[in-house]
PDB file of C-alpha atoms in Angstrom:
ATOM      1  CA  MET A   1       3.938  16.180  -7.641  1.00  0.00           C
ATOM      2  CA  SER A   2       7.375  14.944  -6.307  1.00  0.00           C
ATOM      3  CA  SER A   3       8.033  13.829  -2.760  1.00  0.00           C
ATOM      4  CA  ILE A   4      10.712  15.310  -0.628  1.00  0.00           C
ATOM      5  CA  TYR A   5      11.903  11.805  -0.131  1.00  0.00           C
ATOM      6  CA  MET A   6      12.579  11.266  -3.875  1.00  0.00           C
ATOM      7  CA  GLU A   7      15.874  12.256  -5.559  1.00  0.00           C
ATOM      8  CA  THR A   8      16.399  13.319  -9.246  1.00  0.00           C
ATOM      9  CA  THR A   9      18.423  10.904 -11.130  1.00  0.00           C
ATOM     10  CA  ASN A  10      19.100  10.448 -14.620  1.00  0.00           C
ATOM     11  CA  THR A  11      17.005   7.779 -16.576  1.00  0.00           C
ATOM     12  CA  GLY A  12      19.787   5.352 -17.014  1.00  0.00           C
ATOM     13  CA  ALA A  13      20.832   5.500 -13.443  1.00  0.00           C
ATOM     14  CA  THR A  14      17.220   5.303 -11.856  1.00  0.00           C
ATOM     15  CA  ALA A  15      16.700   1.528 -12.791  1.00  0.00           C
ATOM     16  CA  LYS A  16      19.744   0.638 -10.691  1.00  0.00           C
ATOM     17  CA  ALA A  17      19.235   2.947  -7.900  1.00  0.00           C
ATOM     18  CA  ALA A  18      18.896   2.013  -4.229  1.00  0.00           C
ATOM     19  CA  ILE A  19      15.331   1.639  -3.169  1.00  0.00           C
ATOM     20  CA  PRO A  20      13.981   4.327  -0.589  1.00  0.00           C
ATOM     21  CA  VAL A  21      12.306   2.034   2.094  1.00  0.00           C
ATOM     22  CA  LEU A  22      10.713   3.297   5.175  1.00  0.00           C
ATOM     23  CA  GLU A  23       9.693   0.012   6.689  1.00  0.00           C
ATOM     24  CA  ILE A  24       9.913  -3.743   6.356  1.00  0.00           C
ATOM     25  CA  PHE A  25       7.802  -5.658   8.654  1.00  0.00           C
ATOM     26  CA  GLY A  26       5.762  -8.803   9.167  1.00  0.00           C
ATOM     27  CA  PRO A  27       4.699 -11.597   9.146  1.00  0.00           C
ATOM     28  CA  THR A  28       1.410 -10.156   9.290  1.00  0.00           C
ATOM     29  CA  VAL A  29      -1.838 -10.247   7.399  1.00  0.00           C
ATOM     30  CA  GLN A  30      -2.942  -7.998   4.424  1.00  0.00           C
ATOM     31  CA  GLY A  31      -5.682  -5.945   5.741  1.00  0.00           C
ATOM     32  CA  GLU A  32      -7.210  -4.542   2.576  1.00  0.00           C
ATOM     33  CA  GLY A  33      -7.478  -4.960  -1.202  1.00  0.00           C
ATOM     34  CA  MET A  34      -7.517  -8.214  -3.111  1.00  0.00           C
ATOM     35  CA  SER A  35      -5.206 -10.041  -0.798  1.00  0.00           C
ATOM     36  CA  ILE A  36      -7.129  -9.368   2.427  1.00  0.00           C
ATOM     37  CA  GLY A  37      -6.447 -11.959   5.028  1.00  0.00           C
ATOM     38  CA  ARG A  38      -3.424 -13.114   3.250  1.00  0.00           C
ATOM     39  CA  ARG A  39      -0.190 -13.864   5.429  1.00  0.00           C
ATOM     40  CA  THR A  40       2.444 -11.595   4.088  1.00  0.00           C
ATOM     41  CA  MET A  41       5.557  -9.525   4.445  1.00  0.00           C
ATOM     42  CA  PHE A  42       5.505  -5.800   3.844  1.00  0.00           C
ATOM     43  CA  VAL A  43       7.966  -3.471   2.007  1.00  0.00           C
ATOM     44  CA  ARG A  44       6.808  -0.006   2.347  1.00  0.00           C
ATOM     45  CA  THR A  45       8.535   2.508   0.218  1.00  0.00           C
ATOM     46  CA  ALA A  46       8.825   6.215   0.595  1.00  0.00           C
ATOM     47  CA  GLY A  47       7.323   8.768  -1.856  1.00  0.00           C
ATOM     48  CA  CYS A  48       4.036   9.601  -3.233  1.00  0.00           C
ATOM     49  CA  ASP A  49       2.792  11.860  -6.212  1.00  0.00           C
ATOM     50  CA  TYR A  50      -0.648  12.370  -4.256  1.00  0.00           C
ATOM     51  CA  ARG A  51      -1.666  14.277  -1.265  1.00  0.00           C
ATOM     52  CA  CYS A  52      -4.794  12.736  -0.120  1.00  0.00           C
ATOM     53  CA  SER A  53      -6.805  14.800   2.501  1.00  0.00           C
ATOM     54  CA  TRP A  54      -7.399  11.686   4.590  1.00  0.00           C
ATOM     55  CA  CYS A  55      -4.236   9.723   3.877  1.00  0.00           C
ATOM     56  CA  ASP A  56      -3.396   7.169   6.578  1.00  0.00           C
ATOM     57  CA  SER A  57       0.212   6.980   5.953  1.00  0.00           C
ATOM     58  CA  ALA A  58       1.458  10.592   5.134  1.00  0.00           C
ATOM     59  CA  PHE A  59       4.675   9.866   6.705  1.00  0.00           C
ATOM     60  CA  THR A  60       5.827   7.970   3.535  1.00  0.00           C
ATOM     61  CA  TRP A  61       5.769  11.607   1.897  1.00  0.00           C
ATOM     62  CA  ASP A  62       5.511  14.448   4.336  1.00  0.00           C
ATOM     63  CA  GLY A  63       9.033  14.098   5.690  1.00  0.00           C
ATOM     64  CA  SER A  64       8.032  13.344   9.340  1.00  0.00           C
ATOM     65  CA  ALA A  65       9.757   9.772   8.892  1.00  0.00           C
ATOM     66  CA  ARG A  66      12.915  11.151   7.142  1.00  0.00           C
ATOM     67  CA  GLU A  67      15.353   9.660   9.869  1.00  0.00           C
ATOM     68  CA  GLU A  68      13.814   6.217   9.142  1.00  0.00           C
ATOM     69  CA  LEU A  69      14.594   6.180   5.652  1.00  0.00           C
ATOM     70  CA  LYS A  70      16.981   3.663   4.349  1.00  0.00           C
ATOM     71  CA  LYS A  71      18.372   3.216   0.733  1.00  0.00           C
ATOM     72  CA  LEU A  72      18.390  -0.495   0.192  1.00  0.00           C
ATOM     73  CA  SER A  73      19.497  -2.858  -2.596  1.00  0.00           C
ATOM     74  CA  ALA A  74      16.950  -5.791  -3.586  1.00  0.00           C
ATOM     75  CA  GLU A  75      19.432  -7.870  -1.927  1.00  0.00           C
ATOM     76  CA  ASN A  76      19.488  -6.076   1.373  1.00  0.00           C
ATOM     77  CA  VAL A  77      15.730  -5.957   1.291  1.00  0.00           C
ATOM     78  CA  TRP A  78      15.705  -9.745   0.899  1.00  0.00           C
ATOM     79  CA  THR A  79      18.135 -10.190   3.791  1.00  0.00           C
ATOM     80  CA  GLU A  80      15.853  -8.049   5.969  1.00  0.00           C
ATOM     81  CA  LEU A  81      12.845 -10.037   5.093  1.00  0.00           C
ATOM     82  CA  THR A  82      14.464 -13.401   5.657  1.00  0.00           C
ATOM     83  CA  ALA A  83      15.768 -12.218   8.954  1.00  0.00           C
ATOM     84  CA  LEU A  84      12.386 -11.080  10.282  1.00  0.00           C
ATOM     85  CA  ALA A  85      10.331 -14.259   9.082  1.00  0.00           C
ATOM     86  CA  GLU A  86      13.183 -16.606   9.393  1.00  0.00           C
ATOM     87  CA  GLY A  87      12.545 -17.778   5.959  1.00  0.00           C
ATOM     88  CA  GLY A  88       9.037 -18.599   6.638  1.00  0.00           C
ATOM     89  CA  PHE A  89       7.122 -16.292   4.172  1.00  0.00           C
ATOM     90  CA  ASP A  90       6.059 -16.954   0.433  1.00  0.00           C
ATOM     91  CA  HIS A  91       4.214 -13.624  -0.236  1.00  0.00           C
ATOM     92  CA  VAL A  92       5.453  -9.986  -0.231  1.00  0.00           C
ATOM     93  CA  THR A  93       3.274  -6.954  -0.317  1.00  0.00           C
ATOM     94  CA  LEU A  94       4.921  -3.616  -1.803  1.00  0.00           C
ATOM     95  CA  SER A  95       3.309  -0.707  -0.368  1.00  0.00           C
ATOM     96  CA  GLY A  96       3.717   3.036   0.019  1.00  0.00           C
ATOM     97  CA  GLY A  97       3.228   5.928  -0.600  1.00  0.00           C
ATOM     98  CA  ASN A  98       3.155   4.788  -4.188  1.00  0.00           C
ATOM     99  CA  PRO A  99       5.612   2.203  -5.013  1.00  0.00           C
ATOM    100  CA  LEU A 100       5.083   2.767  -8.815  1.00  0.00           C
ATOM    101  CA  LEU A 101       7.214   5.852  -8.525  1.00  0.00           C
ATOM    102  CA  LEU A 102      10.153   3.702  -8.395  1.00  0.00           C
ATOM    103  CA  PRO A 103      11.486   1.840 -11.412  1.00  0.00           C
ATOM    104  CA  GLN A 104      14.358   0.357  -9.324  1.00  0.00           C
ATOM    105  CA  LEU A 105      11.792  -1.613  -7.462  1.00  0.00           C
ATOM    106  CA  GLY A 106      12.005  -3.853 -10.703  1.00  0.00           C
ATOM    107  CA  SER A 107      15.153  -5.291  -9.152  1.00  0.00           C
ATOM    108  CA  LEU A 108      13.460  -6.466  -6.183  1.00  0.00           C
ATOM    109  CA  VAL A 109      10.484  -7.868  -7.993  1.00  0.00           C
ATOM    110  CA  GLU A 110      12.818  -9.939 -10.160  1.00  0.00           C
ATOM    111  CA  LEU A 111      14.555 -11.300  -7.019  1.00  0.00           C
ATOM    112  CA  LEU A 112      11.275 -12.078  -5.485  1.00  0.00           C
ATOM    113  CA  ARG A 113      10.178 -13.943  -8.504  1.00  0.00           C
ATOM    114  CA  ALA A 114      13.561 -15.977  -8.508  1.00  0.00           C
ATOM    115  CA  LYS A 115      12.699 -16.893  -5.067  1.00  0.00           C
ATOM    116  CA  ASP A 116       9.084 -18.150  -5.830  1.00  0.00           C
ATOM    117  CA  ILE A 117       7.720 -15.345  -3.628  1.00  0.00           C
ATOM    118  CA  ARG A 118       4.265 -14.303  -4.762  1.00  0.00           C
ATOM    119  CA  ILE A 119       4.160 -10.372  -4.896  1.00  0.00           C
ATOM    120  CA  ALA A 120       1.304  -7.941  -4.344  1.00  0.00           C
ATOM    121  CA  VAL A 121       1.402  -4.422  -5.067  1.00  0.00           C
ATOM    122  CA  GLU A 122      -1.056  -1.421  -4.456  1.00  0.00           C
ATOM    123  CA  THR A 123      -1.107   1.766  -6.368  1.00  0.00           C
ATOM    124  CA  GLN A 124      -3.364   4.444  -7.381  1.00  0.00           C
ATOM    125  CA  GLY A 125      -2.551   3.935 -10.969  1.00  0.00           C
ATOM    126  CA  SER A 126      -1.065   7.352 -11.744  1.00  0.00           C
ATOM    127  CA  VAL A 127       2.390   6.057 -12.912  1.00  0.00           C
ATOM    128  CA  TRP A 128       2.948   2.899 -14.996  1.00  0.00           C
ATOM    129  CA  GLN A 129       6.009   0.744 -14.620  1.00  0.00           C
ATOM    130  CA  ASP A 130       6.651  -2.328 -16.513  1.00  0.00           C
ATOM    131  CA  TRP A 131       7.790  -4.385 -13.616  1.00  0.00           C
ATOM    132  CA  VAL A 132       4.063  -4.376 -12.444  1.00  0.00           C
ATOM    133  CA  LEU A 133       3.614  -7.111 -14.998  1.00  0.00           C
ATOM    134  CA  LEU A 134       5.869  -9.473 -13.083  1.00  0.00           C
ATOM    135  CA  THR A 135       3.790  -9.316  -9.862  1.00  0.00           C
ATOM    136  CA  ASP A 136       1.151 -11.665  -9.006  1.00  0.00           C
ATOM    137  CA  GLU A 137      -1.522  -9.427  -7.705  1.00  0.00           C
ATOM    138  CA  VAL A 138      -2.370  -5.684  -8.233  1.00  0.00           C
ATOM    139  CA  THR A 139      -4.860  -3.680  -6.399  1.00  0.00           C
ATOM    140  CA  LEU A 140      -5.486  -0.545  -8.298  1.00  0.00           C
ATOM    141  CA  SER A 141      -6.965   2.136  -6.001  1.00  0.00           C
ATOM    142  CA  PRO A 142      -7.807   5.262  -7.737  1.00  0.00           C
ATOM    143  CA  LYS A 143      -8.646   8.134  -5.254  1.00  0.00           C
ATOM    144  CA  PRO A 144     -12.303   9.380  -4.684  1.00  0.00           C
ATOM    145  CA  PRO A 145     -13.458  12.972  -4.411  1.00  0.00           C
ATOM    146  CA  SER A 146     -13.120  12.970  -0.724  1.00  0.00           C
ATOM    147  CA  SER A 147      -9.194  12.593  -1.162  1.00  0.00           C
ATOM    148  CA  GLY A 148      -9.064  15.785  -2.781  1.00  0.00           C
ATOM    149  CA  MET A 149      -7.236  14.357  -5.800  1.00  0.00           C
ATOM    150  CA  ASN A 150      -8.160  14.267  -9.357  1.00  0.00           C
ATOM    151  CA  THR A 151      -8.161  10.907 -11.408  1.00  0.00           C
ATOM    152  CA  ASP A 152      -6.493  10.626 -14.622  1.00  0.00           C
ATOM    153  CA  LEU A 153      -8.779   8.583 -16.634  1.00  0.00           C
ATOM    154  CA  ALA A 154      -6.718   8.295 -19.543  1.00  0.00           C
ATOM    155  CA  GLN A 155      -3.996   6.954 -17.425  1.00  0.00           C
ATOM    156  CA  LEU A 156      -6.364   4.597 -15.601  1.00  0.00           C
ATOM    157  CA  ASP A 157      -7.615   3.341 -18.965  1.00  0.00           C
ATOM    158  CA  ASN A 158      -3.856   2.587 -19.934  1.00  0.00           C
ATOM    159  CA  TRP A 159      -3.500   0.706 -16.552  1.00  0.00           C
ATOM    160  CA  VAL A 160      -6.621  -1.581 -16.951  1.00  0.00           C
ATOM    161  CA  SER A 161      -5.561  -2.054 -20.694  1.00  0.00           C
ATOM    162  CA  ARG A 162      -2.199  -3.136 -19.996  1.00  0.00           C
ATOM    163  CA  LEU A 163      -3.097  -5.326 -17.167  1.00  0.00           C
ATOM    164  CA  LYS A 164      -5.884  -6.923 -19.171  1.00  0.00           C
ATOM    165  CA  GLU A 165      -3.300  -7.620 -22.059  1.00  0.00           C
ATOM    166  CA  GLY A 166      -0.778  -9.033 -19.517  1.00  0.00           C
ATOM    167  CA  ARG A 167       2.633 -10.196 -20.807  1.00  0.00           C
ATOM    168  CA  PRO A 168       3.476 -12.925 -23.514  1.00  0.00           C
ATOM    169  CA  PRO A 169       4.873 -16.205 -21.932  1.00  0.00           C
ATOM    170  CA  VAL A 170       8.703 -16.514 -21.726  1.00  0.00           C
ATOM    171  CA  ASN A 171       8.626 -19.489 -24.500  1.00  0.00           C
ATOM    172  CA  ALA A 172       5.957 -18.428 -26.799  1.00  0.00           C
ATOM    173  CA  GLY A 173       7.655 -20.384 -29.722  1.00  0.00           C
ATOM    174  CA  SER A 174       6.081 -19.920 -33.067  1.00  0.00           C
ATOM    175  CA  ASN A 175       2.481 -19.573 -31.646  1.00  0.00           C
ATOM    176  CA  ALA A 176       0.832 -16.703 -33.470  1.00  0.00           C
ATOM    177  CA  ASN A 177      -1.453 -16.102 -30.782  1.00  0.00           C
ATOM    178  CA  PRO A 178       0.339 -17.245 -27.368  1.00  0.00           C
ATOM    179  CA  PRO A 179      -1.806 -17.147 -24.349  1.00  0.00           C
ATOM    180  CA  ARG A 180      -1.144 -14.047 -22.046  1.00  0.00           C
ATOM    181  CA  THR A 181      -0.284 -14.158 -18.383  1.00  0.00           C
ATOM    182  CA  GLY A 182       0.367 -11.541 -15.890  1.00  0.00           C
ATOM    183  CA  PRO A 183      -1.009 -10.369 -12.445  1.00  0.00           C
ATOM    184  CA  ALA A 184      -4.480 -10.746 -11.154  1.00  0.00           C
ATOM    185  CA  TYR A 185      -5.806  -7.465 -10.560  1.00  0.00           C
ATOM    186  CA  THR A 186      -8.712  -5.538  -8.877  1.00  0.00           C
ATOM    187  CA  LEU A 187      -9.984  -1.967  -8.543  1.00  0.00           C
ATOM    188  CA  LYS A 188     -10.385  -0.802  -4.801  1.00  0.00           C
ATOM    189  CA  ILE A 189     -12.027   2.454  -3.782  1.00  0.00           C
ATOM    190  CA  VAL A 190     -12.040   3.954  -0.314  1.00  0.00           C
ATOM    191  CA  ILE A 191     -15.516   5.399   0.385  1.00  0.00           C
ATOM    192  CA  PHE A 192     -16.081   8.177   2.905  1.00  0.00           C
ATOM    193  CA  ASN A 193     -19.418   9.464   1.502  1.00  0.00           C
ATOM    194  CA  ARG A 194     -22.147   9.349  -1.011  1.00  0.00           C
ATOM    195  CA  GLU A 195     -20.093  11.202  -3.520  1.00  0.00           C
ATOM    196  CA  ASP A 196     -17.282   8.635  -3.164  1.00  0.00           C
ATOM    197  CA  LEU A 197     -19.781   5.944  -3.813  1.00  0.00           C
ATOM    198  CA  ASP A 198     -21.097   7.691  -7.004  1.00  0.00           C
ATOM    199  CA  TYR A 199     -17.438   7.994  -8.220  1.00  0.00           C
ATOM    200  CA  ALA A 200     -17.170   4.228  -7.503  1.00  0.00           C
ATOM    201  CA  ALA A 201     -20.115   3.496  -9.643  1.00  0.00           C
ATOM    202  CA  ARG A 202     -18.958   5.455 -12.515  1.00  0.00           C
ATOM    203  CA  LEU A 203     -15.693   3.628 -12.435  1.00  0.00           C
ATOM    204  CA  HIS A 204     -17.453   0.158 -12.198  1.00  0.00           C
ATOM    205  CA  ALA A 205     -19.575   1.120 -15.213  1.00  0.00           C
ATOM    206  CA  ARG A 206     -16.407   2.217 -17.230  1.00  0.00           C
ATOM    207  CA  TYR A 207     -14.554  -1.055 -16.371  1.00  0.00           C
ATOM    208  CA  PRO A 208     -17.398  -3.767 -15.552  1.00  0.00           C
ATOM    209  CA  GLU A 209     -15.012  -6.654 -16.444  1.00  0.00           C
ATOM    210  CA  VAL A 210     -12.603  -5.499 -13.295  1.00  0.00           C
ATOM    211  CA  PRO A 211     -13.770  -6.921 -10.053  1.00  0.00           C
ATOM    212  CA  LEU A 212     -14.422  -4.024  -7.569  1.00  0.00           C
ATOM    213  CA  ILE A 213     -13.807  -3.875  -3.775  1.00  0.00           C
ATOM    214  CA  LEU A 214     -15.502  -0.938  -1.718  1.00  0.00           C
ATOM    215  CA  GLN A 215     -13.565  -0.298   1.492  1.00  0.00           C
ATOM    216  CA  THR A 216     -14.637   1.698   4.612  1.00  0.00           C
ATOM    217  CA  GLY A 217     -12.699   4.776   4.875  1.00  0.00           C
ATOM    218  CA  ASN A 218     -10.347   5.536   7.912  1.00  0.00           C
ATOM    219  CA  PRO A 219      -9.748   9.203   8.702  1.00  0.00           C
ATOM    220  CA  GLU A 220      -7.015   8.401  11.449  1.00  0.00           C
ATOM    221  CA  PRO A 221      -3.433   8.637  10.615  1.00  0.00           C
ATOM    222  CA  VAL A 222      -1.126   5.797  11.159  1.00  0.00           C
ATOM    223  CA  GLY A 223      -0.148   6.179  14.751  1.00  0.00           C
ATOM    224  CA  GLY A 224      -3.033   8.120  15.763  1.00  0.00           C
ATOM    225  CA  GLU A 225      -5.338   5.490  17.441  1.00  0.00           C
ATOM    226  CA  THR A 226      -7.466   6.726  20.103  1.00  0.00           C
ATOM    227  CA  GLY A 227      -8.760   3.274  21.608  1.00  0.00           C
ATOM    228  CA  ASP A 228     -12.117   3.122  19.852  1.00  0.00           C
ATOM    229  CA  THR A 229     -10.925   2.690  16.427  1.00  0.00           C
ATOM    230  CA  ALA A 230     -12.579  -0.874  15.897  1.00  0.00           C
ATOM    231  CA  LEU A 231     -15.871   0.624  17.025  1.00  0.00           C
ATOM    232  CA  ARG A 232     -15.997   3.700  14.728  1.00  0.00           C
ATOM    233  CA  LEU A 233     -14.862   1.507  11.757  1.00  0.00           C
ATOM    234  CA  LEU A 234     -17.532  -0.978  12.329  1.00  0.00           C
ATOM    235  CA  ALA A 235     -20.127   1.605  12.449  1.00  0.00           C
ATOM    236  CA  ALA A 236     -18.851   3.269   9.239  1.00  0.00           C
ATOM    237  CA  TYR A 237     -18.743  -0.274   7.617  1.00  0.00           C
ATOM    238  CA  GLU A 238     -22.378  -1.092   8.638  1.00  0.00           C
ATOM    239  CA  ASN A 239     -23.306   2.427   7.141  1.00  0.00           C
ATOM    240  CA  LEU A 240     -21.299   1.584   3.834  1.00  0.00           C
ATOM    241  CA  LEU A 241     -23.082  -1.663   3.687  1.00  0.00           C
ATOM    242  CA  GLY A 242     -26.465   0.201   3.980  1.00  0.00           C
ATOM    243  CA  LEU A 243     -25.539   2.503   1.063  1.00  0.00           C
ATOM    244  CA  VAL A 244     -24.277  -0.173  -1.290  1.00  0.00           C
ATOM    245  CA  MET A 245     -27.262  -2.295  -0.721  1.00  0.00           C
ATOM    246  CA  GLU A 246     -29.543   0.697  -2.072  1.00  0.00           C
ATOM    247  CA  ARG A 247     -27.339   0.709  -5.368  1.00  0.00           C
ATOM    248  CA  LYS A 248     -28.465  -2.065  -7.832  1.00  0.00           C
ATOM    249  CA  GLU A 249     -25.638  -1.136 -10.289  1.00  0.00           C
ATOM    250  CA  LEU A 250     -23.196  -2.112  -7.490  1.00  0.00           C
ATOM    251  CA  LYS A 251     -24.694  -5.734  -7.184  1.00  0.00           C
ATOM    252  CA  ASP A 252     -21.513  -7.567  -7.848  1.00  0.00           C
ATOM    253  CA  VAL A 253     -19.136  -5.544  -5.669  1.00  0.00           C
ATOM    254  CA  ARG A 254     -17.379  -6.620  -2.448  1.00  0.00           C
ATOM    255  CA  VAL A 255     -17.411  -4.463   0.307  1.00  0.00           C
ATOM    256  CA  LEU A 256     -14.666  -4.813   3.026  1.00  0.00           C
ATOM    257  CA  PRO A 257     -13.416  -3.174   6.103  1.00  0.00           C
ATOM    258  CA  GLN A 258      -9.781  -2.361   6.828  1.00  0.00           C
ATOM    259  CA  LEU A 259      -9.198  -5.755   8.721  1.00  0.00           C
ATOM    260  CA  HIS A 260      -5.781  -4.785  10.167  1.00  0.00           C
ATOM    261  CA  ALA A 261      -7.130  -1.406  11.792  1.00  0.00           C
ATOM    262  CA  LEU A 262      -9.948  -3.439  13.231  1.00  0.00           C
ATOM    263  CA  VAL A 263      -7.433  -5.785  15.153  1.00  0.00           C
ATOM    264  CA  TRP A 264      -4.608  -3.190  15.650  1.00  0.00           C
ATOM    265  CA  GLY A 265      -5.938   0.186  15.330  1.00  0.00           C
ATOM    266  CA  ASN A 266      -3.822   2.355  13.294  1.00  0.00           C
ATOM    267  CA  LYS A 267      -0.568   1.068  14.701  1.00  0.00           C
ATOM    268  CA  ARG A 268       2.569   1.039  12.268  1.00  0.00           C
ATOM    269  CA  GLY A 269       4.298  -2.050  11.501  1.00  0.00           C
ATOM    270  CA  VAL A 270       1.523  -4.444  11.636  1.00  0.00           C
TER     271      VAL A 270
END
């Protein structure tokens, strides 16, 4: 499913195209996934191929933030990041929407690597781009039944296989079996109900070697805070903890809240 923010370009031009960016902000902390609690900068891109019923950032694909969209080169993004943080950052999170729709993000990933910046990315695993192997932290977040979306298990298998394989080192030499390197990665599944938890358990059985994070679902859209967000999310977190404790097959998972929502509610730009 294409986004109204996305433009059709030919394959050769796409890799060099400007990056559709809706937000650049920070320093802040990553509130979810494998980098939770990490001081980071955010680059939020426009466009998503999913339409999750409870999406908390639908502005990235529904057109409501069209006037905020900027088409930036990798160098432009770097300039904005350094201006915001005054050079005081070593970690950038690529977010969306689904940033993996954008082959041209590879130019930003290469630039950030050249600057010795660690790179994190989160995606549902519906579209593969080779540049993901140049990042440092990948949170693979397939969407459970409550989202209304269907998981392409063949594509998810492909993601897990390619992340596990990683990439060969730059200077492999004549070594017939050079050690592989690549990003650390984890599965993260948002849980709203028991059906979602059953889905998570099935994926955990399918990929037992991949660390699994279960996260409390947040039904409020960004900008829709009502003042008691933290209390409701903590109650949902307590409920999720209880459900997970009942499931022996989930004995080795991590159960996390949305840290940023507990602190700032559903504000944008934090």
